[in-house]
Short mmCIF file of C-alpha atoms (C1' of nucleotides) in Angstrom, two decimals:
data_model
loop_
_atom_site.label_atom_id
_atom_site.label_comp_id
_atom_site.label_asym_id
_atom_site.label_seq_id
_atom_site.Cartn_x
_atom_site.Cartn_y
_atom_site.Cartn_z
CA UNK M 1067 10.87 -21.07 7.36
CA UNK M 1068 8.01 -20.49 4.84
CA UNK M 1069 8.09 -17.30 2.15
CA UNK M 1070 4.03 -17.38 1.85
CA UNK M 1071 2.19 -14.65 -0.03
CA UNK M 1072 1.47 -13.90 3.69
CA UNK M 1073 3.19 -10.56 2.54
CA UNK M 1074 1.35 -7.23 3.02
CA UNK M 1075 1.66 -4.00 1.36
CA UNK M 1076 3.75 -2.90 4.09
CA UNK M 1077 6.62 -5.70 4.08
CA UNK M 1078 6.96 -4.64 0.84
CA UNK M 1079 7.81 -1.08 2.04
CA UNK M 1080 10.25 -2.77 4.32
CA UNK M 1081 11.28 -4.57 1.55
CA UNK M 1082 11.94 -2.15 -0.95
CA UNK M 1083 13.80 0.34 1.58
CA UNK M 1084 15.90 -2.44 2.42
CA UNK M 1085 16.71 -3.36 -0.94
CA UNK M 1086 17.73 -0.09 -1.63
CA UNK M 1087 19.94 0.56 1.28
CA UNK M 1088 20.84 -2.52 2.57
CA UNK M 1089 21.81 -2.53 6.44
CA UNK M 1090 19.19 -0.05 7.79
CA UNK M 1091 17.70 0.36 11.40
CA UNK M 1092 14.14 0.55 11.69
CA UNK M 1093 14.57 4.02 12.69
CA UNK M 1094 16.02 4.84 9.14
CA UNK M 1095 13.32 3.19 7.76
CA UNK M 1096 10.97 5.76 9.73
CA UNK M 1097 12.69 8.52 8.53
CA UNK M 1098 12.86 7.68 5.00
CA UNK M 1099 8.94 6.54 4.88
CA UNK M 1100 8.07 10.23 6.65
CA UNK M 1101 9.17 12.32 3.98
CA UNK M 1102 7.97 10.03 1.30
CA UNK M 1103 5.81 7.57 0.90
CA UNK M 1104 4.47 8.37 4.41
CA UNK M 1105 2.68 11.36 2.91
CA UNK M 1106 0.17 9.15 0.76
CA UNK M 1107 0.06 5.85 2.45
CA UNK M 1108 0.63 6.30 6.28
CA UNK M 1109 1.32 3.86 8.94
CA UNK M 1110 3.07 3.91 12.61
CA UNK M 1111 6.49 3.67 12.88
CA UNK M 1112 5.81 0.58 15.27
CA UNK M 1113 4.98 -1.26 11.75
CA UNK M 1114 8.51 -0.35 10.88
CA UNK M 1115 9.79 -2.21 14.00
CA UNK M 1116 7.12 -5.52 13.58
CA UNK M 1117 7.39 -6.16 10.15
CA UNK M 1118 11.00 -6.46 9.54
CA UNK M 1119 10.69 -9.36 12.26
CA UNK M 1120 8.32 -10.78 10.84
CA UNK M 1121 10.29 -10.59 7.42
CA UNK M 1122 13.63 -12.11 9.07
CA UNK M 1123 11.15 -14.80 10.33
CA UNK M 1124 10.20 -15.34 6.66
CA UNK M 1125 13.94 -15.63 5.91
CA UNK M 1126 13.33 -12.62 3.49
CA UNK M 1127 15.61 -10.30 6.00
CA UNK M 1128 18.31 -10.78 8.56
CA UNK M 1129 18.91 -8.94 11.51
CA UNK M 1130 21.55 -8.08 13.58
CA UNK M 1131 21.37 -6.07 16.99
CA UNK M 1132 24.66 -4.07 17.89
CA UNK M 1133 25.65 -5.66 21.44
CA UNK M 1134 26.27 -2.01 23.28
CA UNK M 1135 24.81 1.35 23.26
CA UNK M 1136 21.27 1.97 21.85
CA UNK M 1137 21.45 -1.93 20.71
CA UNK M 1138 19.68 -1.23 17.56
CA UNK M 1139 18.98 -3.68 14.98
CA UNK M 1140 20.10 -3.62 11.46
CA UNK M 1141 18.43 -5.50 8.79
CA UNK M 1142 19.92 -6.69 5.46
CA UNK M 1143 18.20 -8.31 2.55
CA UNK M 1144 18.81 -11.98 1.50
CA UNK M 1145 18.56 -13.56 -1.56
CA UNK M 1146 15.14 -14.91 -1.20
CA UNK M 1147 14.18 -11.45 -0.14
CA UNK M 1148 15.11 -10.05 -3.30
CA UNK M 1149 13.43 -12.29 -5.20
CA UNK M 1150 10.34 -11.95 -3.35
CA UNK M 1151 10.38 -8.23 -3.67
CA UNK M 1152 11.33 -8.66 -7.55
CA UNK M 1153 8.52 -11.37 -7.64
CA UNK M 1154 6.00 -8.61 -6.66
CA UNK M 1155 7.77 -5.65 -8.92
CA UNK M 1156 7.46 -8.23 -11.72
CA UNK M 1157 3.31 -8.64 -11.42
CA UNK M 1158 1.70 -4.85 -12.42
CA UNK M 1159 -0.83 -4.63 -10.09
CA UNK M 1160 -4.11 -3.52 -11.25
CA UNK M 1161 -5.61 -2.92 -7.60
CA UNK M 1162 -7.72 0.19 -8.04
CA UNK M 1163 -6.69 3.80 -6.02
CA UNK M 1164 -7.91 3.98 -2.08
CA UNK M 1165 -8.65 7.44 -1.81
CA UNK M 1166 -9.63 7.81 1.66
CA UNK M 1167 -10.37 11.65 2.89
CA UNK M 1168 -12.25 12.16 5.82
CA UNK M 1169 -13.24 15.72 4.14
CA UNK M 1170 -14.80 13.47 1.55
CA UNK M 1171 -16.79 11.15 3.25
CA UNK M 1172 -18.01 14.45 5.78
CA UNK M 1173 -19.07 16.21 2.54
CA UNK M 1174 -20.76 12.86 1.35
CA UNK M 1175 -22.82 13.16 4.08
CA UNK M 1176 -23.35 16.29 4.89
CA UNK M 1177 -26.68 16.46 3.56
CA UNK M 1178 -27.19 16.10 7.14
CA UNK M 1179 -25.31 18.56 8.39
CA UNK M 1180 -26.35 22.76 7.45
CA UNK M 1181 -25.13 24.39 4.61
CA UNK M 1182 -23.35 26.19 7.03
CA UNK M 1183 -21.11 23.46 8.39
CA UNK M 1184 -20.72 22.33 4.28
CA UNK M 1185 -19.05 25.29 3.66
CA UNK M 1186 -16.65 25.35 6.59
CA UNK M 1187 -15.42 22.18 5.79
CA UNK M 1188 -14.97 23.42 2.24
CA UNK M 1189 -12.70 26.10 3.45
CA UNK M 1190 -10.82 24.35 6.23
CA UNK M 1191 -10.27 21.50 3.67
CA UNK M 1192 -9.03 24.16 0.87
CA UNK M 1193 -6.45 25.63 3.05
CA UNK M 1194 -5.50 22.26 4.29
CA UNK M 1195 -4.71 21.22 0.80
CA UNK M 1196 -2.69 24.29 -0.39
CA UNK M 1197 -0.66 23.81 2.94
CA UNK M 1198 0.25 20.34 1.68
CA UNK M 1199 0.93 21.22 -1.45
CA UNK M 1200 3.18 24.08 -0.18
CA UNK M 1201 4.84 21.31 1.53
CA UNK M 1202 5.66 18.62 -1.70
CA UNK M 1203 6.83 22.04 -3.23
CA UNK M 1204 9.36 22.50 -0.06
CA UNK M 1205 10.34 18.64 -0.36
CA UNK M 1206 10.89 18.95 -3.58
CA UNK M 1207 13.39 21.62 -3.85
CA UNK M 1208 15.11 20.15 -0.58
CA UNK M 1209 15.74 16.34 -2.00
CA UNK M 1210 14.37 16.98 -5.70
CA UNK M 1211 18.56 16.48 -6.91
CA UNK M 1212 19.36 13.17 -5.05
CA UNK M 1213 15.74 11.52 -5.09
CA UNK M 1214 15.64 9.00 -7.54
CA UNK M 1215 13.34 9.42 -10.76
CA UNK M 1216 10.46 7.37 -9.54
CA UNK M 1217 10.72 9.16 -6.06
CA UNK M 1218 9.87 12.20 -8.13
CA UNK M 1219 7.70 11.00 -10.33
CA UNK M 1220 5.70 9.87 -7.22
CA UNK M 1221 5.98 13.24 -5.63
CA UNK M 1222 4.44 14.71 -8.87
CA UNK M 1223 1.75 12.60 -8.64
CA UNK M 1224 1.27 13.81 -5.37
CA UNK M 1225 1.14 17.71 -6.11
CA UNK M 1226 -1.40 17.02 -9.14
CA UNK M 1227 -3.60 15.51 -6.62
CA UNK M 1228 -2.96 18.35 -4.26
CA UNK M 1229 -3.66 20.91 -7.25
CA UNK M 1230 -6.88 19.27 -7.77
CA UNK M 1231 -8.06 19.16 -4.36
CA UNK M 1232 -7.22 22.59 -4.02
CA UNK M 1233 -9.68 23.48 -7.26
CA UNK M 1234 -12.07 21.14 -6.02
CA UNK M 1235 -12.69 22.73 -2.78
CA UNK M 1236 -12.30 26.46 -3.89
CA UNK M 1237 -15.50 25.39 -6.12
CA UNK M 1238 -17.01 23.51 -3.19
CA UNK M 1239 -16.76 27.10 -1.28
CA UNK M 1240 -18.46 29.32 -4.42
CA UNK M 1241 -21.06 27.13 -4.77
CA UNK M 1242 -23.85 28.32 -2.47
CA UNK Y 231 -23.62 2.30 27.72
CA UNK Y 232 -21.18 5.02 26.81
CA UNK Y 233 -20.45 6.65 23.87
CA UNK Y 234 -16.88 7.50 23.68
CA UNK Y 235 -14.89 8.13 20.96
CA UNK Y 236 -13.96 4.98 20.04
CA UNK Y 237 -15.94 5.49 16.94
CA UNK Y 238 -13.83 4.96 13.84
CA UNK Y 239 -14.72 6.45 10.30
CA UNK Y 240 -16.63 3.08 9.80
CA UNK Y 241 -18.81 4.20 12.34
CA UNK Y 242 -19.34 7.11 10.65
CA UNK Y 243 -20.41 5.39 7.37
CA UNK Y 244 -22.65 3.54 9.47
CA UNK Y 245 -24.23 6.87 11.17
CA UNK Y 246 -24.31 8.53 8.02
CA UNK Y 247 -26.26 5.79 6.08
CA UNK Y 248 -28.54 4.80 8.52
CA UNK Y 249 -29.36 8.49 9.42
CA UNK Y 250 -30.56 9.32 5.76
CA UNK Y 251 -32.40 6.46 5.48
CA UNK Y 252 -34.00 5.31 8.48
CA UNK Y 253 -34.52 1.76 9.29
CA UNK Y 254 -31.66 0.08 6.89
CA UNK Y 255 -30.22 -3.76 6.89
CA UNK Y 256 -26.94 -4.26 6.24
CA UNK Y 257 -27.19 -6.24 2.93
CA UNK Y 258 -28.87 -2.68 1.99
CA UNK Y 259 -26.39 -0.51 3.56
CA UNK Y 260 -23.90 -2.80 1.50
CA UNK Y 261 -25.38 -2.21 -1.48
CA UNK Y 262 -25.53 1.49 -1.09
CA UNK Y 263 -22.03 1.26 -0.40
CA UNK Y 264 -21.00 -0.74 -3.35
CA UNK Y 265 -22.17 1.90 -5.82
CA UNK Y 266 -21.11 5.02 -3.53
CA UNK Y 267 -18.35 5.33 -1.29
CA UNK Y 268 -17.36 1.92 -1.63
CA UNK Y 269 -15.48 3.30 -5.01
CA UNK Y 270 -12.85 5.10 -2.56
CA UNK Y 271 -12.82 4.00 0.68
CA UNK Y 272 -13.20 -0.01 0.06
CA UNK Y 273 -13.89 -2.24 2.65
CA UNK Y 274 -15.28 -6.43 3.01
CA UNK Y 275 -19.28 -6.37 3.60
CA UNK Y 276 -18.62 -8.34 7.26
CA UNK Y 277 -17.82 -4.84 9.07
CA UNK Y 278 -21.34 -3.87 7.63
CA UNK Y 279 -22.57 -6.83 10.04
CA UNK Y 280 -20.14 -6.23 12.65
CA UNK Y 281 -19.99 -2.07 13.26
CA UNK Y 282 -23.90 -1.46 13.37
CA UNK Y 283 -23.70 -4.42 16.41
CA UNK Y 284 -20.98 -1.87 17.94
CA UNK Y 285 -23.27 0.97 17.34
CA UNK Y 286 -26.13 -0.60 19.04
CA UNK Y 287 -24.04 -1.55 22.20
CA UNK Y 288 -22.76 1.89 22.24
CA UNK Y 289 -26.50 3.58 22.18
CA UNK Y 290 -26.12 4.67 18.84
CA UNK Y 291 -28.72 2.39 17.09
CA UNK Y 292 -31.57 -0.22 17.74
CA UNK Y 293 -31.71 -3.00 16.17
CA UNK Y 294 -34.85 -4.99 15.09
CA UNK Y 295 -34.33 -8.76 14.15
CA UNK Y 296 -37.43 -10.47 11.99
CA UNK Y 297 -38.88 -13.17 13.68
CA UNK Y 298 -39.04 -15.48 10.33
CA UNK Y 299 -37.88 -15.71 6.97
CA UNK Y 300 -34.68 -14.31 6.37
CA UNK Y 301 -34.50 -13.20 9.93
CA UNK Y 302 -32.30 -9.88 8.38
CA UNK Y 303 -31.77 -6.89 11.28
CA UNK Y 304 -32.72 -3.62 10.51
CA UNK Y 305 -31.45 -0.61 12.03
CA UNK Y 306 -32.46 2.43 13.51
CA UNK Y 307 -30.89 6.02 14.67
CA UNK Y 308 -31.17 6.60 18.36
CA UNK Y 309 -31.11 10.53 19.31
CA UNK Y 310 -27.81 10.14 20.53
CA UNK Y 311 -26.73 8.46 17.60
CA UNK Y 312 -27.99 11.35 15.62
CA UNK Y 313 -26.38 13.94 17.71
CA UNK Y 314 -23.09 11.86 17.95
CA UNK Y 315 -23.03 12.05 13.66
CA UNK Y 316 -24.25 16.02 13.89
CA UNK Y 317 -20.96 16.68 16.41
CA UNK Y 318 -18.61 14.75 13.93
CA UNK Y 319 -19.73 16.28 10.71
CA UNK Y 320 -19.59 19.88 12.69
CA UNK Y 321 -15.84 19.27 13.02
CA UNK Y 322 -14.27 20.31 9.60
CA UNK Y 323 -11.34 17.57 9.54
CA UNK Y 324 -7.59 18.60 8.25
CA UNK Y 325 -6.63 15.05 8.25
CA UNK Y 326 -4.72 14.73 4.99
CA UNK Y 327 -5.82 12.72 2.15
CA UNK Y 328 -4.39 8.60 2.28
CA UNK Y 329 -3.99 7.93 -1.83
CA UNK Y 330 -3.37 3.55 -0.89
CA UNK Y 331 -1.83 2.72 -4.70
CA UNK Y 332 -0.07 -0.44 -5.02
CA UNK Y 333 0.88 0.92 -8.64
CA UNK Y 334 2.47 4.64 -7.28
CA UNK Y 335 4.08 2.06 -4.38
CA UNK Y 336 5.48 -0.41 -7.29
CA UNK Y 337 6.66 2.78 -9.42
CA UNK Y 338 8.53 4.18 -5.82
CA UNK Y 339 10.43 0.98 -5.98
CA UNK Y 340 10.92 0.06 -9.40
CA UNK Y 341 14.35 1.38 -9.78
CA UNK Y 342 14.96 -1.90 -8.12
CA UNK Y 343 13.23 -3.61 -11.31
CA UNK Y 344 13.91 -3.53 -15.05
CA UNK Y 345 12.63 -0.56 -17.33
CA UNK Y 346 10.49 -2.64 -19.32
CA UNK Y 347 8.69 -4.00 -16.17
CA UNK Y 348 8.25 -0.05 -14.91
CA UNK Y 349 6.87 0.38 -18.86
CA UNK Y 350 4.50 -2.37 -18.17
CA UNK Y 351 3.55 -0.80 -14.62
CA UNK Y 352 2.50 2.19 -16.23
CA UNK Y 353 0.44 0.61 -19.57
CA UNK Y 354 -1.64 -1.91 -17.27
CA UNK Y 355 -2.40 1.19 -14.74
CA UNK Y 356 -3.40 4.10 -17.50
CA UNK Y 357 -5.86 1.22 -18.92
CA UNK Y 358 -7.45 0.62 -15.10
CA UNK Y 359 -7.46 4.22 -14.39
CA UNK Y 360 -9.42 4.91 -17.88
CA UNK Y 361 -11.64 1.36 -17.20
CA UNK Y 362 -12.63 3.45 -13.45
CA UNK Y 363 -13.11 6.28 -15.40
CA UNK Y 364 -15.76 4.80 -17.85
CA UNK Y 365 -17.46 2.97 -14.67
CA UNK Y 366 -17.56 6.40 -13.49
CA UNK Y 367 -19.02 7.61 -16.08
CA UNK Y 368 -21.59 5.01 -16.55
CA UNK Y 369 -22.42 5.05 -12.71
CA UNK Y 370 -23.25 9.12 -12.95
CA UNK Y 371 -25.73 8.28 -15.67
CA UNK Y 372 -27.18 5.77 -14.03
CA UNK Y 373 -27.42 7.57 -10.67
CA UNK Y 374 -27.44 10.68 -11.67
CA UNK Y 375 -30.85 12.74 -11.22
CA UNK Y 376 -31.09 10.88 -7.82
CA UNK Y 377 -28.28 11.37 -5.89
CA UNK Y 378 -28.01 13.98 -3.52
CA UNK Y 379 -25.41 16.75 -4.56
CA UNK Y 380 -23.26 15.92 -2.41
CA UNK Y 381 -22.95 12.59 -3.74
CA UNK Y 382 -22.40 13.96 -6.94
CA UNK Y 383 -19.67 16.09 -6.05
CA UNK Y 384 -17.55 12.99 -4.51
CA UNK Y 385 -18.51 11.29 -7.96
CA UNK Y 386 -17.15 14.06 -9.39
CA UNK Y 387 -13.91 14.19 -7.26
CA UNK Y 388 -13.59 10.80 -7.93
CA UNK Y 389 -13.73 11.60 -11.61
CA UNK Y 390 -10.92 14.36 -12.26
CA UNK Y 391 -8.84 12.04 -10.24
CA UNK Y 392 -8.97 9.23 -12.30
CA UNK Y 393 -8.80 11.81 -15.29
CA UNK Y 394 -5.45 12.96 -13.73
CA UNK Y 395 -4.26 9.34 -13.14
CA UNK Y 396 -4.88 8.44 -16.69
CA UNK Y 397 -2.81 11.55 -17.83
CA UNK Y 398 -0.21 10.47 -14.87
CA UNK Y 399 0.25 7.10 -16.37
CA UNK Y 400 0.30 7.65 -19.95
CA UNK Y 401 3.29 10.11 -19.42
CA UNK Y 402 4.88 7.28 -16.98
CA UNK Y 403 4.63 5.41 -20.55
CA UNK Y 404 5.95 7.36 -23.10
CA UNK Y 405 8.94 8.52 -21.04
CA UNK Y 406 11.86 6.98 -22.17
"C1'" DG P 1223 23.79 18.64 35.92
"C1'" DG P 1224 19.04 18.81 35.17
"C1'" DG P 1225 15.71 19.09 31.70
"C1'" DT P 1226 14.17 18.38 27.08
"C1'" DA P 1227 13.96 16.30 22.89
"C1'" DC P 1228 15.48 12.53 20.06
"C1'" DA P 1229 16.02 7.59 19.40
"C1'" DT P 1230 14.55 2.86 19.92
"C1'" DG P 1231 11.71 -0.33 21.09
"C1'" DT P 1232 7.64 -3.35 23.43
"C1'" DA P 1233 2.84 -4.64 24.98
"C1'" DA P 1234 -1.95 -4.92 24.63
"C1'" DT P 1235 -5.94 -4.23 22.27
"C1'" DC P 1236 -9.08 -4.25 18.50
"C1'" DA P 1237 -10.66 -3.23 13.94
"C1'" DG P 1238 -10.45 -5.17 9.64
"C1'" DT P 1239 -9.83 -8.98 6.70
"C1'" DT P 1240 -10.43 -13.69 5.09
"C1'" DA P 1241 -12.87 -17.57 5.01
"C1'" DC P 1242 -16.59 -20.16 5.77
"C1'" DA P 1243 -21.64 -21.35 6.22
"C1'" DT P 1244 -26.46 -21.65 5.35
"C1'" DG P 1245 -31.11 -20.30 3.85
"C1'" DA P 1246 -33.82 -18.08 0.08
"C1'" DT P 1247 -34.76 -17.13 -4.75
"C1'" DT P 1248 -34.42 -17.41 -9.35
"C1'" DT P 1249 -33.46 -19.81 -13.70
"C1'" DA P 1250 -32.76 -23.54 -17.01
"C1'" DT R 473 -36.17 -30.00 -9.57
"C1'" DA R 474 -31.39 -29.21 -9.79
"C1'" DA R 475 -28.25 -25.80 -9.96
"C1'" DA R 476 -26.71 -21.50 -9.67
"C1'" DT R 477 -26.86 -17.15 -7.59
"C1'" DC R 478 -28.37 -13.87 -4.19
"C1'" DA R 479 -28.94 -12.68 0.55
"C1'" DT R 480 -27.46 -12.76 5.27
"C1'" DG R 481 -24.65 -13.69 8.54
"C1'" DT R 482 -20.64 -15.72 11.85
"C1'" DA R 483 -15.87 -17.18 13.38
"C1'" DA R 484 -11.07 -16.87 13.66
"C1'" DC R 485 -6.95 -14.67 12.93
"C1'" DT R 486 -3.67 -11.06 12.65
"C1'" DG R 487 -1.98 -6.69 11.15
"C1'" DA R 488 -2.41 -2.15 12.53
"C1'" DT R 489 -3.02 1.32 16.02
"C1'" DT R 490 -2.44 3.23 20.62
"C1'" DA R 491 -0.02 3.67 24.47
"C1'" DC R 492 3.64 3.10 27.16
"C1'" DA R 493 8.66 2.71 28.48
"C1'" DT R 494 13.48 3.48 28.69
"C1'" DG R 495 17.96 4.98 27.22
"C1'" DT R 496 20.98 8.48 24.98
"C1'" DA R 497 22.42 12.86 23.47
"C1'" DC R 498 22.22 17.59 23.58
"C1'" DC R 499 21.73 22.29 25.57
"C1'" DC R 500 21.28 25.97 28.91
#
DNA sequence: GGGTACATGTAATCAGTTACATGATTTA
DNA sequence: TAAATCATGTAACTGATTACATGTACCC
C-alpha cells in the first residue's frame, strides 16, 4: 500500500472535495465539480468514480458501499490522505496556465480558412463567451453567500477571463 | 483508409502546420510549436512523432523517409487532408474555454491549508504570471513582423491574460 | 402503471505522457 | 577527440474519454 507521487491533478480534486466534506458519494462529487471547478478544468464524471478507487488503493481514502438500495459508495479521508493533500497545498506550484480554446487554435490557423469563416468564428465565439459569463453571474448570485472565499475568488477569476474574451472577440469581429 | 472523425485537436495542429508549410518534419513542426501554440495548449514532442503517423494511415498526409543521414520524415498534405482541415476550421466551435491552473486549483482548496501558505500561493504565481508576461513580450519582438496576424492576435490573447492573472494574483496577496 | 429522467456505476479503447535510446553536430 | 548538446525517434504504461448498462424515483 504505496502513497507514490503517482497522484494526478485529478486525485487531488477527489482529494480536496473529500477533505472538505468527508463521507461523499462519487455522485456528490459530480455535482459539486459541475458547478465549479468543472467550468475551467473539465473531466467525466467516470474520473469521479475511478479515482477515488484508486485513492482507497493508495490508502489515501476509504470506502464503504451501503449493502441495499442504490449500493453507493461513500468515501472518507484518512490520515495519510490528509497529509498528502496538505503535502501538495504546502508546495506553490509554479506550473504555467493551460489555456486551451478550440476558438483559439481555429483562429491561429485560420489563415487558411477565408476571411469569411474568421469572422464567423469571431462572432459565434463572442456570443459564446457573454453566455458564459451570463452564467458565473447566475452562479454567483445563487451560491455567492455559502461558497467559501476561495470558491469565489476562483469564480472571479473566471468572469475576468470571460470579460476579456468577450473584448477580445468583439475586436476580432471589427477588425476587417 | 477512412477518414472519420476520430481526429482530435492534435490532429488539427498537425493539419494546420503542415498545411501552411508544406513538406514539414516533426523536429520542425516541434519547434514551431514551442514558440507558438505550445505557450497554451502544451503537449510532450512524442505526439509530434506519433499523430502525423495517424494522419498518414488515415489519408491525411504522405510521408517521405530519407534514405541516409538522419533518416528524419517529412510530411505532406494530401487533398483530403486539406479539405478535412478546410471542413473543421468552417465549423465556428462554442466549446468553452479549459483554463488547466494548478495555482486557481490549489487556491479552490486552500481553505483546507494555512493563510500564510494561500499568501505564498499567490506571491510565487503573480511572479510566474509577470515572468510569462515578459517571455511574451520578448517573443512578440522577436517574432513579430513575421508572424501571420493571426498569430499575433493569439499572442496577444495570451498577453491580456497573463496581464489579468498578474492583477488576479497580486490582489490574492494583499488581501488580508 | 408505463414512461421518462435521474442516479450510479462498469468496460473497453486509445490518446497522451513518461522514459528511454541512439545518431549527428558542435564546442572546448 | 572527448564531451556535451541537439536532433530524431520508439516503447510501454495508464489516465482519460466514450459508450454502455442497470436500477430507482418521480410524474402523468
Amino acid at each position: 500500500m504505496p502513497s507514490p507521487p503517482n497522484l494526478t491533478s485529478t486525485s487531488y480534486v477527489v482529494l480536496g472535495l473529500v477533505a472538505g466534506c468527508d463521507g461523499m458519494t462519487s455522485y456528490e462529487m459530480k455535482q459539486l465539480v459541475a458547478c465549479s471547478i468543472g467550468y475551467f478544468w473539465p473531466f467525466p464524471h467516470s474520473q469521479l468514480y475511478a479515482e477515488p478507487h484508486r485513492l482507497v488503493h493508495a490508502g489515501l481514502l476509504t470506502e464503504e458501499t451501503e449493502p441495499g438500495g442504490r449500493r453507493r459508495t461513500t468515501y472518507r479521508i484518512t490520515a495519510r490522505g490528509r497529509r498528502a493533500l496538505a503535502d501538495w497545498l504546502a508546495v506553490p506550484s509554479t506550473e504555467p496556465t493551460e489555456i486551451r480554446d478550440l476558438g483559439l487554435l481555429k483562429l491561429f490557423f485560420s489563415a487558411q480558412a477565408g476571411p469569411d469563416q474568421r469572422a464567423a468564428l469571431a462572432d459565434v465565439q463572442h456570443k459564446a463567451h457573454l453566455e458564459r459569463l451570463r452564467e458565473y453571474q447566475e452562479l454567483r448570485e445563487q451560491v455567492g453567500p455559502l461558497a467559501t472565499p476561495e470558491a469565489l475568488a476562483t469564480l472571479e477569476m473566471g468572469m475576468r477571463f470571460e470579460q476579456l474574451a468577450v473584448a477580445f472577440w468583439a475586436e476580432q469581429t471589427d477588425e476587417r
